[in-house]
Amino acid sequence: MKLALGPVQYYWPKDTLMAFYREVAAMPVDIVYLGETVCARRHELREDDWLELAEGLVAAGKEVVWSTQVLLESGAHLQAMHRIADNGRYTVEANDMGAVGRLENARPFVAGAHLNVYNPAALRLMADLGAFRWVMPLEMGCVALEQMQRAMPEGMQTEVFAYGRLPLAFSARCFTARYHNLQKDSCGFKCLEYPGGLDVMTREGKPFLVFNGIQTQSASVYNLVMEVARMQSMQVDVLRIAPQPAHTGDIVGMFRKVMERTLSSADALEQMKKMMPGAPCNGYWYGEPGMNWHG
């Protein structure tokens, strides 16, 4: 089993991102996903910057995957996706069917979670189009995953989102801009003020959601550290950790130790609780509402 670090979902300044990926080079992760997947207006890093980061991570022994944007809204977005798909050097994670079409049988790719591959027929289609790894949809539970594993096309790898706030939905509207009474196209890049997203509370003052520009996330933090042994027995190939503003390296290290059985999952969870930006959840894994928690 390998450990992957997903793309940064938030809008961080260039200096912060560059420093973060220097730390990532020393983290015990096997795969690093790079690129802007949420909003095309986030351009602290340009394509040349991403390529520079990729070169450094490859030199550090990491497998680099370049992720495409999830929601494409203009011709410029389409052209940017084409450039990523045609980069010719790094594996690409396709996060919409347009990217799949661009990559079809041109080079092996990763079928991202937002493609919503929920059944063996869809997974076989992805394999026929050239996917060598698929990322389980965030809402899929362990029972459905076991069924998918039994019907796995030859050579296909399975990746599971194992830690982080769940990216639940994407919208043409920017919720962060709306919160500040701004238009999306003149947002003032307000997302820079929220390195971990904008917390949304219920009327009773309880955490509800997190606004991250056009993306809506869960307020709770999806955490499958207690399920690592089960996923190993299911022959899951890759676990994905979502970067957060603080403690990412510590979280990665604990998942690695649990995978190697040098730290118990229970002890890891107790340590993680002090570092998580919200309460833990794992309801989807059990076929229940996502905000539920089975300790």
CSV table of C-alpha atoms in Angstrom, one decimal:
chain,number,residue,atom,x,y,z
A,1,MET,CA,0.0,0.0,0.0
A,2,LYS,CA,1.2,3.5,-0.9
A,3,LEU,CA,0.5,6.9,0.6
A,4,ALA,CA,-0.5,9.9,-1.5
A,5,LEU,CA,-0.8,13.6,-0.8
A,6,GLY,CA,-3.7,15.1,-2.7
A,7,PRO,CA,-3.7,18.6,-4.3
A,8,VAL,CA,-3.9,21.6,-2.0
A,9,GLN,CA,-7.6,22.6,-2.1
A,10,TYR,CA,-7.2,26.0,-0.6
A,11,TYR,CA,-5.8,29.3,-1.9
A,12,TRP,CA,-2.4,29.8,-0.3
A,13,PRO,CA,0.2,32.5,-1.2
A,14,LYS,CA,3.0,31.5,-3.5
A,15,ASP,CA,5.6,31.6,-0.7
A,16,THR,CA,3.5,29.4,1.5
A,17,LEU,CA,3.0,26.8,-1.3
A,18,MET,CA,6.6,26.7,-2.2
A,19,ALA,CA,7.6,26.2,1.4
A,20,PHE,CA,4.9,23.6,1.9
A,21,TYR,CA,6.2,21.5,-1.0
A,22,ARG,CA,9.8,21.7,0.2
A,23,GLU,CA,8.5,20.0,3.4
A,24,VAL,CA,6.5,17.5,1.3
A,25,ALA,CA,9.8,16.4,-0.3
A,26,ALA,CA,10.8,15.0,3.0
A,27,MET,CA,7.5,13.5,4.0
A,28,PRO,CA,7.0,9.7,3.8
A,29,VAL,CA,4.5,9.9,0.9
A,30,ASP,CA,5.0,8.0,-2.3
A,31,ILE,CA,2.7,10.0,-4.6
A,32,VAL,CA,2.1,13.8,-4.7
A,33,TYR,CA,-0.8,15.4,-6.6
A,34,LEU,CA,-0.1,18.9,-7.9
A,35,GLY,CA,-2.2,21.6,-9.5
A,36,GLU,CA,-5.2,23.8,-9.0
A,37,THR,CA,-8.4,21.8,-8.9
A,38,VAL,CA,-10.9,24.3,-7.4
A,39,CYS,CA,-10.8,27.7,-9.1
A,40,ALA,CA,-9.0,29.1,-12.2
A,41,ARG,CA,-8.8,32.5,-10.6
A,42,ARG,CA,-6.3,31.1,-8.1
A,43,HIS,CA,-3.1,31.8,-9.9
A,44,GLU,CA,-0.4,32.4,-7.3
A,45,LEU,CA,1.4,29.6,-9.0
A,46,ARG,CA,1.6,29.5,-12.8
A,47,GLU,CA,2.2,26.4,-14.9
A,48,ASP,CA,6.0,26.9,-14.9
A,49,ASP,CA,5.9,27.0,-11.1
A,50,TRP,CA,4.0,23.7,-10.9
A,51,LEU,CA,6.5,22.2,-13.2
A,52,GLU,CA,9.4,23.4,-11.1
A,53,LEU,CA,7.8,21.9,-8.0
A,54,ALA,CA,7.2,18.6,-9.9
A,55,GLU,CA,10.9,18.4,-10.8
A,56,GLY,CA,11.9,18.9,-7.2
A,57,LEU,CA,9.5,16.3,-6.0
A,58,VAL,CA,10.6,13.7,-8.6
A,59,ALA,CA,14.2,14.4,-7.5
A,60,ALA,CA,13.1,13.6,-4.0
A,61,GLY,CA,11.8,10.2,-5.1
A,62,LYS,CA,8.1,11.0,-5.4
A,63,GLU,CA,5.7,10.0,-8.1
A,64,VAL,CA,4.1,13.2,-9.3
A,65,VAL,CA,0.5,13.4,-10.7
A,66,TRP,CA,-0.9,16.7,-12.2
A,67,SER,CA,-4.6,17.1,-11.4
A,68,THR,CA,-7.0,18.9,-13.6
A,69,GLN,CA,-9.7,21.4,-12.5
A,70,VAL,CA,-13.0,19.8,-11.5
A,71,LEU,CA,-15.4,22.4,-12.9
A,72,LEU,CA,-14.6,24.0,-16.3
A,73,GLU,CA,-16.6,27.1,-17.1
A,74,SER,CA,-14.9,28.8,-20.1
A,75,GLY,CA,-12.8,28.2,-23.1
A,76,ALA,CA,-9.7,29.4,-21.2
A,77,HIS,CA,-10.4,26.7,-18.6
A,78,LEU,CA,-10.6,24.1,-21.4
A,79,GLN,CA,-7.3,25.2,-22.9
A,80,ALA,CA,-5.6,25.0,-19.5
A,81,MET,CA,-6.9,21.5,-19.1
A,82,HIS,CA,-5.6,20.6,-22.5
A,83,ARG,CA,-2.2,21.8,-21.6
A,84,ILE,CA,-2.1,19.7,-18.5
A,85,ALA,CA,-3.4,16.6,-20.3
A,86,ASP,CA,-0.8,17.1,-23.1
A,87,ASN,CA,2.1,17.9,-20.8
A,88,GLY,CA,3.9,14.7,-22.0
A,89,ARG,CA,5.9,14.1,-18.8
A,90,TYR,CA,3.7,13.7,-15.8
A,91,THR,CA,0.8,11.4,-15.1
A,92,VAL,CA,-2.6,13.3,-15.1
A,93,GLU,CA,-5.5,13.0,-12.8
A,94,ALA,CA,-8.7,13.5,-14.8
A,95,ASN,CA,-11.3,15.3,-12.7
A,96,ASP,CA,-14.0,15.7,-15.4
A,97,MET,CA,-15.0,13.8,-18.5
A,98,GLY,CA,-13.5,16.4,-20.8
A,99,ALA,CA,-10.1,15.6,-19.4
A,100,VAL,CA,-10.9,11.9,-19.8
A,101,GLY,CA,-11.7,12.5,-23.5
A,102,ARG,CA,-8.5,14.4,-24.0
A,103,LEU,CA,-6.5,11.6,-22.4
A,104,GLU,CA,-8.4,8.7,-23.9
A,105,ASN,CA,-5.9,6.0,-25.0
A,106,ALA,CA,-3.2,8.7,-25.4
A,107,ARG,CA,-1.5,7.9,-22.1
A,108,PRO,CA,-2.4,6.2,-18.8
A,109,PHE,CA,-4.2,8.4,-16.4
A,110,VAL,CA,-5.8,8.5,-12.9
A,111,ALA,CA,-9.6,8.6,-12.8
A,112,GLY,CA,-10.4,11.2,-10.1
A,113,ALA,CA,-13.1,10.8,-7.4
A,114,HIS,CA,-15.3,13.5,-9.0
A,115,LEU,CA,-15.9,11.2,-12.1
A,116,ASN,CA,-18.3,9.3,-9.8
A,117,VAL,CA,-17.3,5.8,-10.7
A,118,TYR,CA,-19.9,3.8,-8.7
A,119,ASN,CA,-20.1,0.4,-10.4
A,120,PRO,CA,-18.0,-2.2,-12.2
A,121,ALA,CA,-19.3,-1.2,-15.7
A,122,ALA,CA,-18.2,2.4,-15.2
A,123,LEU,CA,-14.8,1.2,-13.9
A,124,ARG,CA,-14.4,-1.1,-16.9
A,125,LEU,CA,-15.1,1.9,-19.1
A,126,MET,CA,-12.4,4.0,-17.4
A,127,ALA,CA,-10.0,1.1,-17.8
A,128,ASP,CA,-10.8,0.8,-21.5
A,129,LEU,CA,-10.2,4.5,-22.0
A,130,GLY,CA,-6.8,4.3,-20.4
A,131,ALA,CA,-7.1,4.7,-16.6
A,132,PHE,CA,-4.7,2.7,-14.5
A,133,ARG,CA,-5.9,4.0,-11.1
A,134,TRP,CA,-9.3,5.2,-9.9
A,135,VAL,CA,-10.1,7.2,-6.8
A,136,MET,CA,-13.1,5.9,-5.0
A,137,PRO,CA,-16.0,8.4,-4.9
A,138,LEU,CA,-16.1,10.1,-1.5
A,139,GLU,CA,-19.6,8.9,-0.6
A,140,MET,CA,-18.9,5.2,-1.4
A,141,GLY,CA,-18.9,2.9,1.6
A,142,CYS,CA,-16.8,-0.2,2.4
A,143,VAL,CA,-19.4,-2.7,1.3
A,144,ALA,CA,-19.6,-1.2,-2.2
A,145,LEU,CA,-15.8,-0.9,-2.4
A,146,GLU,CA,-15.5,-4.6,-1.6
A,147,GLN,CA,-17.8,-5.4,-4.5
A,148,MET,CA,-15.7,-3.1,-6.8
A,149,GLN,CA,-12.5,-4.8,-5.7
A,150,ARG,CA,-13.9,-8.2,-6.6
A,151,ALA,CA,-14.7,-6.9,-10.1
A,152,MET,CA,-11.5,-5.0,-10.6
A,153,PRO,CA,-10.2,-4.8,-14.2
A,154,GLU,CA,-6.7,-6.3,-14.6
A,155,GLY,CA,-4.0,-3.9,-13.7
A,156,MET,CA,-6.3,-1.3,-12.2
A,157,GLN,CA,-5.2,0.3,-8.9
A,158,THR,CA,-7.6,1.6,-6.2
A,159,GLU,CA,-7.1,4.8,-4.3
A,160,VAL,CA,-9.2,5.9,-1.3
A,161,PHE,CA,-9.5,9.4,0.2
A,162,ALA,CA,-8.6,8.6,3.8
A,163,TYR,CA,-8.1,12.0,5.5
A,164,GLY,CA,-9.3,15.6,5.1
A,165,ARG,CA,-12.4,17.7,4.8
A,166,LEU,CA,-14.6,16.2,2.2
A,167,PRO,CA,-15.0,18.3,-1.0
A,168,LEU,CA,-18.7,17.8,-1.3
A,169,ALA,CA,-19.8,20.0,-4.2
A,170,PHE,CA,-18.7,22.6,-6.8
A,171,SER,CA,-20.8,25.5,-8.0
A,172,ALA,CA,-20.6,28.2,-10.7
A,173,ARG,CA,-21.1,30.6,-7.8
A,174,CYS,CA,-18.3,31.6,-5.4
A,175,PHE,CA,-19.6,31.4,-1.9
A,176,THR,CA,-16.6,33.1,-0.4
A,177,ALA,CA,-17.1,36.1,-2.6
A,178,ARG,CA,-20.9,36.2,-1.9
A,179,TYR,CA,-20.1,36.2,1.9
A,180,HIS,CA,-18.2,39.4,1.3
A,181,ASN,CA,-21.0,40.8,-1.0
A,182,LEU,CA,-18.7,40.7,-4.0
A,183,GLN,CA,-19.1,39.4,-7.5
A,184,LYS,CA,-17.3,36.2,-8.5
A,185,ASP,CA,-15.2,38.0,-11.2
A,186,SER,CA,-14.2,40.8,-8.8
A,187,CYS,CA,-13.8,38.7,-5.7
A,188,GLY,CA,-10.6,40.4,-4.5
A,189,PHE,CA,-9.1,36.9,-4.0
A,190,LYS,CA,-10.8,36.7,-0.6
A,191,CYS,CA,-10.0,33.0,-0.4
A,192,LEU,CA,-6.4,34.0,0.5
A,193,GLU,CA,-7.8,35.2,3.9
A,194,TYR,CA,-9.1,31.7,4.7
A,195,PRO,CA,-6.2,29.2,4.4
A,196,GLY,CA,-8.4,26.4,5.7
A,197,GLY,CA,-11.7,27.6,4.2
A,198,LEU,CA,-14.6,29.8,5.7
A,199,ASP,CA,-16.4,28.1,8.5
A,200,VAL,CA,-20.2,28.0,8.2
A,201,MET,CA,-22.2,27.5,11.4
A,202,THR,CA,-25.8,26.6,12.1
A,203,ARG,CA,-28.2,29.0,13.9
A,204,GLU,CA,-27.3,27.1,17.0
A,205,GLY,CA,-23.6,27.8,16.5
A,206,LYS,CA,-22.6,24.3,15.5
A,207,PRO,CA,-20.1,23.6,12.6
A,208,PHE,CA,-22.1,22.8,9.4
A,209,LEU,CA,-20.0,23.3,6.3
A,210,VAL,CA,-16.9,25.0,5.0
A,211,PHE,CA,-16.9,27.4,2.0
A,212,ASN,CA,-13.8,27.3,-0.1
A,213,GLY,CA,-14.6,29.6,-3.0
A,214,ILE,CA,-16.8,27.6,-5.4
A,215,GLN,CA,-16.2,24.4,-3.4
A,216,THR,CA,-18.3,23.3,-0.4
A,217,GLN,CA,-16.6,21.1,2.1
A,218,SER,CA,-17.6,19.2,5.1
A,219,ALA,CA,-17.0,20.9,8.5
A,220,SER,CA,-16.0,17.5,9.9
A,221,VAL,CA,-12.8,15.8,8.9
A,222,TYR,CA,-13.1,12.5,7.2
A,223,ASN,CA,-10.6,10.1,8.9
A,224,LEU,CA,-10.2,6.5,8.0
A,225,VAL,CA,-7.1,5.8,10.1
A,226,MET,CA,-9.1,3.2,12.1
A,227,GLU,CA,-9.8,1.4,8.8
A,228,VAL,CA,-6.2,1.1,7.5
A,229,ALA,CA,-5.9,-2.6,8.3
A,230,ARG,CA,-9.2,-3.4,6.7
A,231,MET,CA,-8.3,-1.5,3.5
A,232,GLN,CA,-5.0,-3.4,3.5
A,233,SER,CA,-6.9,-6.7,3.6
A,234,MET,CA,-9.1,-5.4,0.8
A,235,GLN,CA,-6.0,-4.8,-1.3
A,236,VAL,CA,-6.5,-1.0,-1.6
A,237,ASP,CA,-3.4,0.3,-3.3
A,238,VAL,CA,-3.2,3.9,-2.3
A,239,LEU,CA,-4.5,6.1,0.6
A,240,ARG,CA,-4.9,9.8,0.0
A,241,ILE,CA,-4.3,12.5,2.6
A,242,ALA,CA,-5.6,16.0,1.8
A,243,PRO,CA,-3.3,18.8,2.8
A,244,GLN,CA,-4.3,21.2,5.6
A,245,PRO,CA,-2.8,24.5,6.8
A,246,ALA,CA,-1.1,22.9,9.7
A,247,HIS,CA,0.2,19.5,10.8
A,248,THR,CA,0.0,17.8,7.4
A,249,GLY,CA,3.4,16.2,7.9
A,250,ASP,CA,2.4,14.9,11.3
A,251,ILE,CA,-0.8,13.4,9.9
A,252,VAL,CA,1.1,11.8,7.0
A,253,GLY,CA,3.7,10.3,9.4
A,254,MET,CA,1.0,8.7,11.6
A,255,PHE,CA,-0.7,7.2,8.7
A,256,ARG,CA,2.6,5.7,7.5
A,257,LYS,CA,3.3,4.3,11.0
A,258,VAL,CA,-0.2,2.7,11.1
A,259,MET,CA,0.3,1.2,7.6
A,260,GLU,CA,3.6,-0.2,8.8
A,261,ARG,CA,2.1,-1.4,12.1
A,262,THR,CA,4.5,0.6,14.3
A,263,LEU,CA,1.7,2.7,15.7
A,264,SER,CA,-1.8,1.5,16.6
A,265,SER,CA,-4.7,3.1,14.8
A,266,ALA,CA,-6.3,4.0,18.2
A,267,ASP,CA,-3.2,5.8,19.4
A,268,ALA,CA,-2.9,7.6,16.0
A,269,LEU,CA,-6.5,8.8,16.2
A,270,GLU,CA,-6.0,10.2,19.7
A,271,GLN,CA,-2.9,12.1,18.5
A,272,MET,CA,-4.7,13.3,15.4
A,273,LYS,CA,-7.7,14.7,17.3
A,274,LYS,CA,-5.4,17.5,18.7
A,275,MET,CA,-4.4,18.4,15.1
A,276,MET,CA,-7.6,18.2,13.2
A,277,PRO,CA,-9.4,21.4,12.2
A,278,GLY,CA,-12.8,19.8,13.0
A,279,ALA,CA,-14.4,16.8,14.6
A,280,PRO,CA,-13.8,13.4,12.9
A,281,CYS,CA,-16.3,11.8,10.7
A,282,ASN,CA,-16.5,8.5,8.7
A,283,GLY,CA,-20.2,7.9,8.2
A,284,TYR,CA,-19.9,7.4,4.4
A,285,TRP,CA,-17.6,4.5,5.0
A,286,TYR,CA,-20.4,2.7,6.9
A,287,GLY,CA,-23.2,3.6,4.4
A,288,GLU,CA,-24.5,6.3,6.8
A,289,PRO,CA,-24.8,10.1,6.7
A,290,GLY,CA,-21.2,11.4,6.2
A,291,MET,CA,-21.1,13.5,9.3
A,292,ASN,CA,-21.5,10.4,11.6
A,293,TRP,CA,-18.6,9.0,13.5
A,294,HIS,CA,-17.9,5.4,14.4
A,295,GLY,CA,-15.0,5.5,16.9
